[in-house]
XYZ file of C-alpha atoms in Angstrom:
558
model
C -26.210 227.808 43.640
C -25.833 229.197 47.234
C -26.716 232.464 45.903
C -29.951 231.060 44.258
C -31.217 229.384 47.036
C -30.825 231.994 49.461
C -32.507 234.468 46.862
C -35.318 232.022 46.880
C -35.464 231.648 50.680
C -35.664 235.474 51.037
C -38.406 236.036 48.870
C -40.202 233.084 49.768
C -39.612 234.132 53.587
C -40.690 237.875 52.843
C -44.325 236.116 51.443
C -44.762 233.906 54.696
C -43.517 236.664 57.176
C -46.499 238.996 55.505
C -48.855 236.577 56.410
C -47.290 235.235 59.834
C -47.525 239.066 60.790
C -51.257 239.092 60.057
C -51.952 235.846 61.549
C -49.516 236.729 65.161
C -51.296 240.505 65.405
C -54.917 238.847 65.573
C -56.475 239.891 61.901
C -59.037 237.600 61.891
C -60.060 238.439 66.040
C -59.629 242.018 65.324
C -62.255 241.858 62.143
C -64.916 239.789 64.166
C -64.757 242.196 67.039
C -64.930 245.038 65.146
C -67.556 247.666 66.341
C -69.679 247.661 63.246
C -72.857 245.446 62.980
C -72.700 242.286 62.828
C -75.097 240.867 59.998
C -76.387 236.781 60.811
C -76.894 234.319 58.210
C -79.763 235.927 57.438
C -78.524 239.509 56.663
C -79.805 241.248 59.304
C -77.540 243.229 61.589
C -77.705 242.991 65.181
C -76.330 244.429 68.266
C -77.540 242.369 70.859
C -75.246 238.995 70.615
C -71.655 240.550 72.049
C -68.678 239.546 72.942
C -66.426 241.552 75.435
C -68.460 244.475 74.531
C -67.934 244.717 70.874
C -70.145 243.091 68.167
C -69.662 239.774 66.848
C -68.531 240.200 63.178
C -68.712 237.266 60.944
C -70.846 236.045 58.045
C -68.983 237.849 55.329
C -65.533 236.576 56.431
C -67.036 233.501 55.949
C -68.767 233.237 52.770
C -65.509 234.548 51.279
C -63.714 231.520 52.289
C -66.793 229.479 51.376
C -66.421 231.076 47.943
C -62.843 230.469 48.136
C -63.260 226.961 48.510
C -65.693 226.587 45.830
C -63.456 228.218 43.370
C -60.153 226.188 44.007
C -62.148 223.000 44.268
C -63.981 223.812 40.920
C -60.477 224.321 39.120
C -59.356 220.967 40.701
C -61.916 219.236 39.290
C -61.181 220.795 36.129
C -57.587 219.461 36.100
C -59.112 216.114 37.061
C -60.133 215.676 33.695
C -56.777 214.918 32.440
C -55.740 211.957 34.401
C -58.144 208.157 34.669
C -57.078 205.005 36.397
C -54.435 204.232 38.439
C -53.737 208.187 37.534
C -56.973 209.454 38.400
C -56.301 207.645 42.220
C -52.792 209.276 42.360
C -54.607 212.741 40.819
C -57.063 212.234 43.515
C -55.520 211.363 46.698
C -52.665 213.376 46.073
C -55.428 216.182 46.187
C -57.245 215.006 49.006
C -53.941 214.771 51.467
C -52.722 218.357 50.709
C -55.932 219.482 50.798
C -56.925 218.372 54.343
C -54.149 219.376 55.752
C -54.402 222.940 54.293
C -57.915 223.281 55.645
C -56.617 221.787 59.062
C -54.238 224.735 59.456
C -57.112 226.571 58.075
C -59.246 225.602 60.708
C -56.624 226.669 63.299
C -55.916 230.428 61.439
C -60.431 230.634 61.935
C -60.103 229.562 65.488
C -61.723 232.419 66.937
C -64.333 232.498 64.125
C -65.067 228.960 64.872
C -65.628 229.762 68.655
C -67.646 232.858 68.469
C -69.679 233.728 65.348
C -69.555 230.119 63.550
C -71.185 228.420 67.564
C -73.314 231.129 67.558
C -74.855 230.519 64.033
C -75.292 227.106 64.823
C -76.695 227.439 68.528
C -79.483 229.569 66.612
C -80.481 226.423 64.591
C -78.549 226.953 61.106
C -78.062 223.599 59.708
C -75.932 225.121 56.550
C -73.224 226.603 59.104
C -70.292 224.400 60.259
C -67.115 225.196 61.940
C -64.342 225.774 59.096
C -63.026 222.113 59.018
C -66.218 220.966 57.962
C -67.381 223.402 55.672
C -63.894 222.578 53.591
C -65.214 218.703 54.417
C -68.667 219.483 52.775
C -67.050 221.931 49.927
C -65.362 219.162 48.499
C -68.098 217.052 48.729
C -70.316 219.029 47.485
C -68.262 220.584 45.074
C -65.640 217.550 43.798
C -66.740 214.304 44.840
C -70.035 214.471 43.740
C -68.725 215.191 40.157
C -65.661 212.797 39.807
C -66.571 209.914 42.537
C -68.034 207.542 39.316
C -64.341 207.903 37.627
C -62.684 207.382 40.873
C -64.796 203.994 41.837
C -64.512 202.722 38.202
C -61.066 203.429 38.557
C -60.863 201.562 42.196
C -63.066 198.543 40.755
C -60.505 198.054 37.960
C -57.360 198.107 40.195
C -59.539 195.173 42.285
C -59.857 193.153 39.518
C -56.246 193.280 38.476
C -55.415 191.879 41.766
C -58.142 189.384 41.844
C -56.744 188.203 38.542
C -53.582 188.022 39.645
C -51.368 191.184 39.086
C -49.537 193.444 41.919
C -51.306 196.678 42.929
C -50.174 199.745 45.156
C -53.027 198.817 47.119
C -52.105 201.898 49.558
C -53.950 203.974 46.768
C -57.001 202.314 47.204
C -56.711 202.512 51.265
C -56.531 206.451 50.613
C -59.736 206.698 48.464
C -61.591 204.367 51.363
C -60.486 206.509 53.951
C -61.567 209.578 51.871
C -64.649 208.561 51.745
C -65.348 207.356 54.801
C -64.309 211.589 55.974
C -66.761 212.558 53.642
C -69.831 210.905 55.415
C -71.626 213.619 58.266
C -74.351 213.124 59.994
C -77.156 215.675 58.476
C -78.635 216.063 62.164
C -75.124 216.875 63.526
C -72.373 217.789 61.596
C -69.557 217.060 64.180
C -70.595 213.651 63.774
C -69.677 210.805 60.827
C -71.274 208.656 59.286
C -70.223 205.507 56.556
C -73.464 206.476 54.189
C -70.956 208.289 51.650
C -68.434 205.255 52.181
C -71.480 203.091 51.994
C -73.368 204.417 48.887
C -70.721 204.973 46.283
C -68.286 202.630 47.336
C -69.118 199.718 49.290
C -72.485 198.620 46.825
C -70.945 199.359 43.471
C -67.695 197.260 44.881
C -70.244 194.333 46.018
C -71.748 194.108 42.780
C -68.695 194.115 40.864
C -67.569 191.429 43.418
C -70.243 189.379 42.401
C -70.458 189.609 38.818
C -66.489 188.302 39.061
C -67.301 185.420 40.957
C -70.733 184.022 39.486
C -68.668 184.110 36.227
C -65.521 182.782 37.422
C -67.152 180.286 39.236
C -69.367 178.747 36.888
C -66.831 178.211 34.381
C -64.255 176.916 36.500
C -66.583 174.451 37.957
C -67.725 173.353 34.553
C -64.087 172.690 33.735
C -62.370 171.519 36.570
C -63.367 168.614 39.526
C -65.767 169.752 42.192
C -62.416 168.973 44.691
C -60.337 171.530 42.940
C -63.546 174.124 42.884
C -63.496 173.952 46.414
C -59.548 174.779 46.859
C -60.157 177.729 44.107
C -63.170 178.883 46.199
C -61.578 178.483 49.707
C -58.423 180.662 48.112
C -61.255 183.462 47.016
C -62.993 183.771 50.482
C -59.649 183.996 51.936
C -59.015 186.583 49.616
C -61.921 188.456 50.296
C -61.198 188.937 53.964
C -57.895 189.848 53.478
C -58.721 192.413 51.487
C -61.046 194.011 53.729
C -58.179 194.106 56.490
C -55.877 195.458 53.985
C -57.596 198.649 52.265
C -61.481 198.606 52.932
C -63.562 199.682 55.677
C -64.055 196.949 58.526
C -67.461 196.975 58.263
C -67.399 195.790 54.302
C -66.666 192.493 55.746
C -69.867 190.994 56.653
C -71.635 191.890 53.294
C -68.816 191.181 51.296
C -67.987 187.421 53.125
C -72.295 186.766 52.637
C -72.043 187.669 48.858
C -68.511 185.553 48.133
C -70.604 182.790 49.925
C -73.732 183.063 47.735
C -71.953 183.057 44.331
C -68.681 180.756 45.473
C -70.951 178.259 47.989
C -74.743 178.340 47.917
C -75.209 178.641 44.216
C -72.880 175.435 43.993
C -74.591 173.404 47.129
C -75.637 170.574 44.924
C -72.587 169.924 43.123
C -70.256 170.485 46.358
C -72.539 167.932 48.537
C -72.794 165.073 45.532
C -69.156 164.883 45.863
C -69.538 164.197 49.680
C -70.177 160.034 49.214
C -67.122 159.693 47.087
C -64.788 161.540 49.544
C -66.162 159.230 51.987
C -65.517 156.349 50.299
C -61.879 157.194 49.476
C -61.125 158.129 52.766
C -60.439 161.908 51.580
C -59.709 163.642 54.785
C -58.397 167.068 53.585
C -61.105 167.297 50.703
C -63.457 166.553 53.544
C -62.243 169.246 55.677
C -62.458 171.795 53.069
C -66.108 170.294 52.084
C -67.468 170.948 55.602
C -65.426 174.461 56.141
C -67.306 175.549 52.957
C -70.693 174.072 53.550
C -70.848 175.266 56.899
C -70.659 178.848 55.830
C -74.463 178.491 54.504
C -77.565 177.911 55.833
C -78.878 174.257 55.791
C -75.556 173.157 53.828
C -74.301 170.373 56.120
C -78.241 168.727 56.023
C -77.532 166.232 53.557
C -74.108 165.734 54.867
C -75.093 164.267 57.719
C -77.715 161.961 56.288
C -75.374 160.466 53.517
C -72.830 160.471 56.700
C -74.909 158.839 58.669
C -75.836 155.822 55.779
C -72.056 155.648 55.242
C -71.299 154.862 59.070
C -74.404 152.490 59.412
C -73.068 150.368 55.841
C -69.927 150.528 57.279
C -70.591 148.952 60.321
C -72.916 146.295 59.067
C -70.307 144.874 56.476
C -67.612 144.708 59.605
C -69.907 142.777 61.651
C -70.533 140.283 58.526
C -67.169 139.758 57.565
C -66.920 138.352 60.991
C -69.892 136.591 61.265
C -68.745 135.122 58.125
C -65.420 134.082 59.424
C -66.954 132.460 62.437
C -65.028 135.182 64.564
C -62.143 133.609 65.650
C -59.370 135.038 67.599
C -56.588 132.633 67.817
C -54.462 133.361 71.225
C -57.361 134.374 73.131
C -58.992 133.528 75.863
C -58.272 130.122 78.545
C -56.865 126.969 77.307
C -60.640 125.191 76.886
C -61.329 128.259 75.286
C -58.559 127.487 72.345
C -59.197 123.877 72.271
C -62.951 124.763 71.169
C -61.714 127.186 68.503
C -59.572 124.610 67.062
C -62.429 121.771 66.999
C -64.983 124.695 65.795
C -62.391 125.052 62.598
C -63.157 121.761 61.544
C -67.510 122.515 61.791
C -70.152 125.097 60.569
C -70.453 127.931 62.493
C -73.696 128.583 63.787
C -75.233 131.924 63.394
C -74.445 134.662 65.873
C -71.796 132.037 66.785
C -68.816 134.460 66.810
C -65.862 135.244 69.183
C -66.815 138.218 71.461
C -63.139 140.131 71.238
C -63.884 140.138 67.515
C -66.749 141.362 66.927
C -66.723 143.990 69.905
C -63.126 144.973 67.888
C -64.829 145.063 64.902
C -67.605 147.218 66.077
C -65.244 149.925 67.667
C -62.547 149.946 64.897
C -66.040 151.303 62.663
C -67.003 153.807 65.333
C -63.324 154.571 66.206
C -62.584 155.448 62.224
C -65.663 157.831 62.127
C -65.120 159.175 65.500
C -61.999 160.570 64.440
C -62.955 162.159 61.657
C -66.389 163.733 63.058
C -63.668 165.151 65.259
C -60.598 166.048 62.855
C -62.728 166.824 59.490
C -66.342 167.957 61.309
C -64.821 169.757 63.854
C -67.112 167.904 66.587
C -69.790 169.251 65.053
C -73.286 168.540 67.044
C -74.874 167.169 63.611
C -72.417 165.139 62.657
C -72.021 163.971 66.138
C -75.661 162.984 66.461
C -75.608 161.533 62.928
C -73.016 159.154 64.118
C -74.457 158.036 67.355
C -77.731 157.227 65.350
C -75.802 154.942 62.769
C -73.746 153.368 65.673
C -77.049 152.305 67.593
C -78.417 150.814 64.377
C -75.158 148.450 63.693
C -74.709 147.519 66.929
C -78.263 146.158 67.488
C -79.228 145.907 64.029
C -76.625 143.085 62.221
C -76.043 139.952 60.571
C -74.848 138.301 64.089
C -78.091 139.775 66.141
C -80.514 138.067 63.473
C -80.377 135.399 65.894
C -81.664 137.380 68.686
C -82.139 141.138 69.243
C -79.567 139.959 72.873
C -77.073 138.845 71.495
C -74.754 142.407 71.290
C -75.087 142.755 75.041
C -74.316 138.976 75.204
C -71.119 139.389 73.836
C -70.255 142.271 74.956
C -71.143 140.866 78.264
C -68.431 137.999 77.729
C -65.773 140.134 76.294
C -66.315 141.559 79.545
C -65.544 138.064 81.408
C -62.672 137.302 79.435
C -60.702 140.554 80.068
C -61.174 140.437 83.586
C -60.783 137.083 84.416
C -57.159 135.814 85.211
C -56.436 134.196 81.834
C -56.413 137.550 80.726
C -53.212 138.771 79.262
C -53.652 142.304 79.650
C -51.862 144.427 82.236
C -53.943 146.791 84.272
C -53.170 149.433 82.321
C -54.531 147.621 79.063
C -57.253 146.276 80.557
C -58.553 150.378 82.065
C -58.352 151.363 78.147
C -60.280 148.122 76.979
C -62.720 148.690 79.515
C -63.656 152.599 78.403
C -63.618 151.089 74.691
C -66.198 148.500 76.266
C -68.468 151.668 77.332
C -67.848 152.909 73.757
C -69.696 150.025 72.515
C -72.569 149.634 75.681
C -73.188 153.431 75.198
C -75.011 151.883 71.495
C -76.345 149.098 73.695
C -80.513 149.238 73.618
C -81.259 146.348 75.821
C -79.016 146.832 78.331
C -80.777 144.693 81.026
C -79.601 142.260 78.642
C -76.275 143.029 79.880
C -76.708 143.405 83.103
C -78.102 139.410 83.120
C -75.197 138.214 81.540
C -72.546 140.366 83.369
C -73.984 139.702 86.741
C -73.632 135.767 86.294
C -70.438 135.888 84.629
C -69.047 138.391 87.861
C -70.144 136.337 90.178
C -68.541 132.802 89.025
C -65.365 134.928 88.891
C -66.073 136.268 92.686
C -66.852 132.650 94.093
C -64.333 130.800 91.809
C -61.872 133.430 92.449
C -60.457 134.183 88.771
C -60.613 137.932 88.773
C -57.811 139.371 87.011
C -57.908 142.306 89.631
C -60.140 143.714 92.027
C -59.711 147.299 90.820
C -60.384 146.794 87.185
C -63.854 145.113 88.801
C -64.635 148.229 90.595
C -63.578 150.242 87.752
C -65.975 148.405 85.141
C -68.984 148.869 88.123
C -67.828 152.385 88.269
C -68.195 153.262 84.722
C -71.324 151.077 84.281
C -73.226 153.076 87.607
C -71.783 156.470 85.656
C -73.636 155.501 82.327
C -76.912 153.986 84.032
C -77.118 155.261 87.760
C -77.140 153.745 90.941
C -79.865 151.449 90.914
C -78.050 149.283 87.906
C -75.120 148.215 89.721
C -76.562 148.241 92.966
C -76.779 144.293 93.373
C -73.138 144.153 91.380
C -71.844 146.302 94.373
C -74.002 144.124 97.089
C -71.807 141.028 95.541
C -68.737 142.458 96.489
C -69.821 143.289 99.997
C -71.018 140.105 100.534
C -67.476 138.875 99.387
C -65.995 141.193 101.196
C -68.060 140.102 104.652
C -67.141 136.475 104.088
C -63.740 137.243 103.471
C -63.711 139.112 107.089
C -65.832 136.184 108.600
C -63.525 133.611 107.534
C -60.273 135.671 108.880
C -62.202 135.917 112.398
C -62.995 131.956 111.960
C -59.374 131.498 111.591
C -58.157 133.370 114.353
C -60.926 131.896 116.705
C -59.854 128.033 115.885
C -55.875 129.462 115.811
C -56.714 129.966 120.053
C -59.135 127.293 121.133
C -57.731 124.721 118.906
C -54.244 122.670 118.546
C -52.397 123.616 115.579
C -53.032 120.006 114.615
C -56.537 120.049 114.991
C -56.727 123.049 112.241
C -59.013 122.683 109.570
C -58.805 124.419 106.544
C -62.150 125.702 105.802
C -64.253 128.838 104.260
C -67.324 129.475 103.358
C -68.854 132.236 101.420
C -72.155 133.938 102.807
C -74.295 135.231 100.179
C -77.222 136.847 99.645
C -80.339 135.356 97.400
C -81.901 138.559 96.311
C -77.812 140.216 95.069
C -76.531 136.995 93.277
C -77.991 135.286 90.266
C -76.553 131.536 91.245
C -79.051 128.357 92.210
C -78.081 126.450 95.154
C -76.550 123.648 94.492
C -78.496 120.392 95.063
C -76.804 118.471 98.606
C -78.045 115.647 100.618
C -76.086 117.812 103.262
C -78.170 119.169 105.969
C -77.303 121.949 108.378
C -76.888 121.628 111.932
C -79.560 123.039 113.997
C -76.505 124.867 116.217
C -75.928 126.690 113.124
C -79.525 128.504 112.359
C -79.492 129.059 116.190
């Protein structure tokens, strides 16, 4: 065996050293710069165009290897013949490696052809001459693909479909092909640049085609047999699919044209079934399926449309029935509220409830646990979408204006709002301040909705200022913190009488401390009274006087 193998090495060594010899001592530089003419591309010999004195030989070197080319690529192509599918791909980029490298090293053994006689020829203007790389590039264009690329991209095609269907492929084959023919696209203006048209033309549109074909007829059957929910998985799994393919063995740019034709067959041509399922999601509360619904339908143009307007009715009937299962109930919230407060409830047990007669902490409750339930899931499902958003906010305004309990007047949501308002922040309030901070931004929730929010104002004003002059806020801060919110949502000019009231109470507050002080030194402790007063200004506070026979001493006013 040792014998063998170094008989083989010596003869095969005696073959390379032959050519290594002809390659080290220059053959190739010593033909082109042989004294002879030099014939052009056209034939004609000339002496002008030198090169370190000696004439620049060239064109016949070069159509020999052209010819070369031509011949071994026509005997490939021959051999071709023999193999199809999955062996036609091996056949093929089996080929296509060995062969690009050979024409690399080629490219290197022409060097000085390339540099000289081949930039010549192509500073003159002759489109048909490239630099040795890319006239092998070209050859097998010209001279394989263009014969055998239909086999090879029927081939391709079929090995997609196994895997669509669910069968392993060596998808590395497939990577090989695209990458072949993605070499094999030059720019006709300039050949040392590429293009994708090869790529383009006799891979990328056949492989669309086929794509869609797959899908319109996988689709419509599926669909035909299986609930529009389970479509939607099945179609979600495809896209997926689709795009991993594209990062796994096609060109990059295949992904926009293949994602817009998955889309058409697997999405658009379904819109009408997908979206009739929408309502029933809804109703059962379907949160993944709803998900999946919008993922999909967002994809096309104009597919969340009717989304949002069944959305929007579902919100808008949801919210209604709330408020008139309460309205119904009377509204009462046992536990709630000062101790007159439950005494009423308990006598309003034993009577009709009037309309609109309803406790305020239920219905406000009622109206947020609505908009709180949709909320999340414009957010979660809808992704905050602006349609969905909007669609919301429309069927938010028209339940909390629009209801059984406002039928008695178009003020009564700001009404009680107004008092939900006074109960949480007067003392009888069980809330801590932290409680009563989160209450108060689910108060804005609802008075965002409010459309008649002078309404508001009216009653909030009077109740705020029977809990400044009786004392019973629940805290000072929470009070600025409600103002604060309410000047955010409306401006300054809304609260500006709301913050006058607490500078007035303030400035009585300081008035009666100096009062103190001042009777403290010109008065015995026994001659002490205890006395306030509150000074308060007419055009700030919405109170009437109160009706006294007593009269003011002149001293006073003076």
């Amino acid at each position: 065996m040792a014998s063998l193998n170094s008989l083989d090495l010596a003869t095969t060594w005696a073959k390379l050293e032959e050519g290594i010899d002809q390659i080290m001592f220059s053959l190739i530089y010593n033909y082109c710069t042989s004294s002879r003419g030099s014939p052009s591309i056209s034939g004609k010999f000339s002496s002008t165009n030198t090169q370190s004195g000696a004439n620049l030989v060239g064109a016949d070197l070069y159509n020999n290897l052209k010819e070369y080319l031509n011949k071994y690529l026509k005997n490939m192509l021959e051999n071709s013949e023999e193999h199809k599918d999955e062996g036609l791909l091996r056949y093929y980029t089996d080929k296509w490696e060995k062969y690009t490298l050979g024409t690399t090293l080629l490219n290197h053994i022409f060097r000085y052809l390339n540099r000289h006689w081949v930039k010549r020829e192509i500073d003159e203007g002759h489109k048909t001459i490239y630099d040795i790389y890319t006239l092998s590039i070209v050859s097998w264009r010209d001279h394989f693909f263009m014969s055998v690329h239909q086999r090879v991209v029927k081939s391709v095609l079929k090995m997609i479909e196994k895997q669509r269907n669910g069968e392993t492929i060596e998808t590395t084959l497939i990577k090989k092909v695209v990458e072949s023919f993605v070499s094999l696209g030059l720019d006709d203006s300039d050949s040392t640049k590429s293009t994708l048209d090869v790529y383009r033309e006799y891979l990328e549109k056949p492989f669309l085609d086929d794509t869609e074909k797959y899908y319109t007829t996988e689709s419509e059957k599926f669909i035909g047999e299986n609930p529009v929910t389970d479509y939607m998985k099945k179609a979600e799994t495809r896209l997926n699919e689709e795009e991993n393919r594209v990062q796994i063995y096609l060109n990059i740019s295949t992904q926009t044209s293949l994602v817009l034709a998955c889309e058409n067959v697997l999405i658009k041509n379904h819109t009408i079934a997908i979206q009739d399922e929408f309502q029933p999601l809804l109703d059962q509360d379907k949160l993944t399926d709803l998900t999946r619904m919008y993922s999909l339908l967002f994809r096309i143009t104009d597919g969340l449309e009717k989304l949002r307007t069944i959305f929007e009715s579902h919100v808008r009937r949801q919210g209604l029935s709330s408020v008139e299962k309460v309205a119904e109930s009377g509204g009462s919230a046992a536990g709630e509220g000062d101790e007159e407060e439950e005494a009423a409830s308990k006598v309003a047990k034993t009577k009709t409830t009037a309309p609109g007669d309803v406790d305020p902490k239920v219905y406000v409750d009622a109206l947020l646990e609505v908009h709180r339930k949709y909320a999340d899931l414009v957010t979660s499902a809808f992704r905050g979408e602006s349609g969905f958003v909007a669609s919301l906010d429309k069927a938010c305004r028209e339940f909390v204006n629009r209801n059984s309990v406002c039928k008695v007047g178009s003020s009564k949501s700001p009404e009680l709002l107004a008092r939900y308002c006074d109960a949480l922040l007067r003392k009888s309030s069980k809330s801590d301040e932290g409680e009563i901070e989160d209450v108060l931004n689910n108060i804005m929730t609802v008075f965002k909705y409010v459309e008649d929010k002078d309404v508001f104002q009216k009653f909030y004003s009077k109740m705020l200022a029977k809990r400044l002059v009786n004392a019973t806020s629940a805290s000072d801060d929470a009070e600025a913190s409600m103002i604060t919110k309410l000047k955010e949502a409306c401006g300054f000019e809304y609260t500006s009488k709301l913050q006058r009231m607490f500078t007035d109470m303030s400035i009585s507050k300081d008035l009666n401390e100096a009062f103190k002080k001042s009777q403290e030194v010109n008065h015995e402790k026994s001659d002490l009274l205890d006395f306030s007063i509150l000074v308060l200004g007419t055009a700030s506070w919405p109170l009437q006087p109160p009706t006294s026979g007593f009269n003011i001493p002149d001293d006073v006013f003076d």
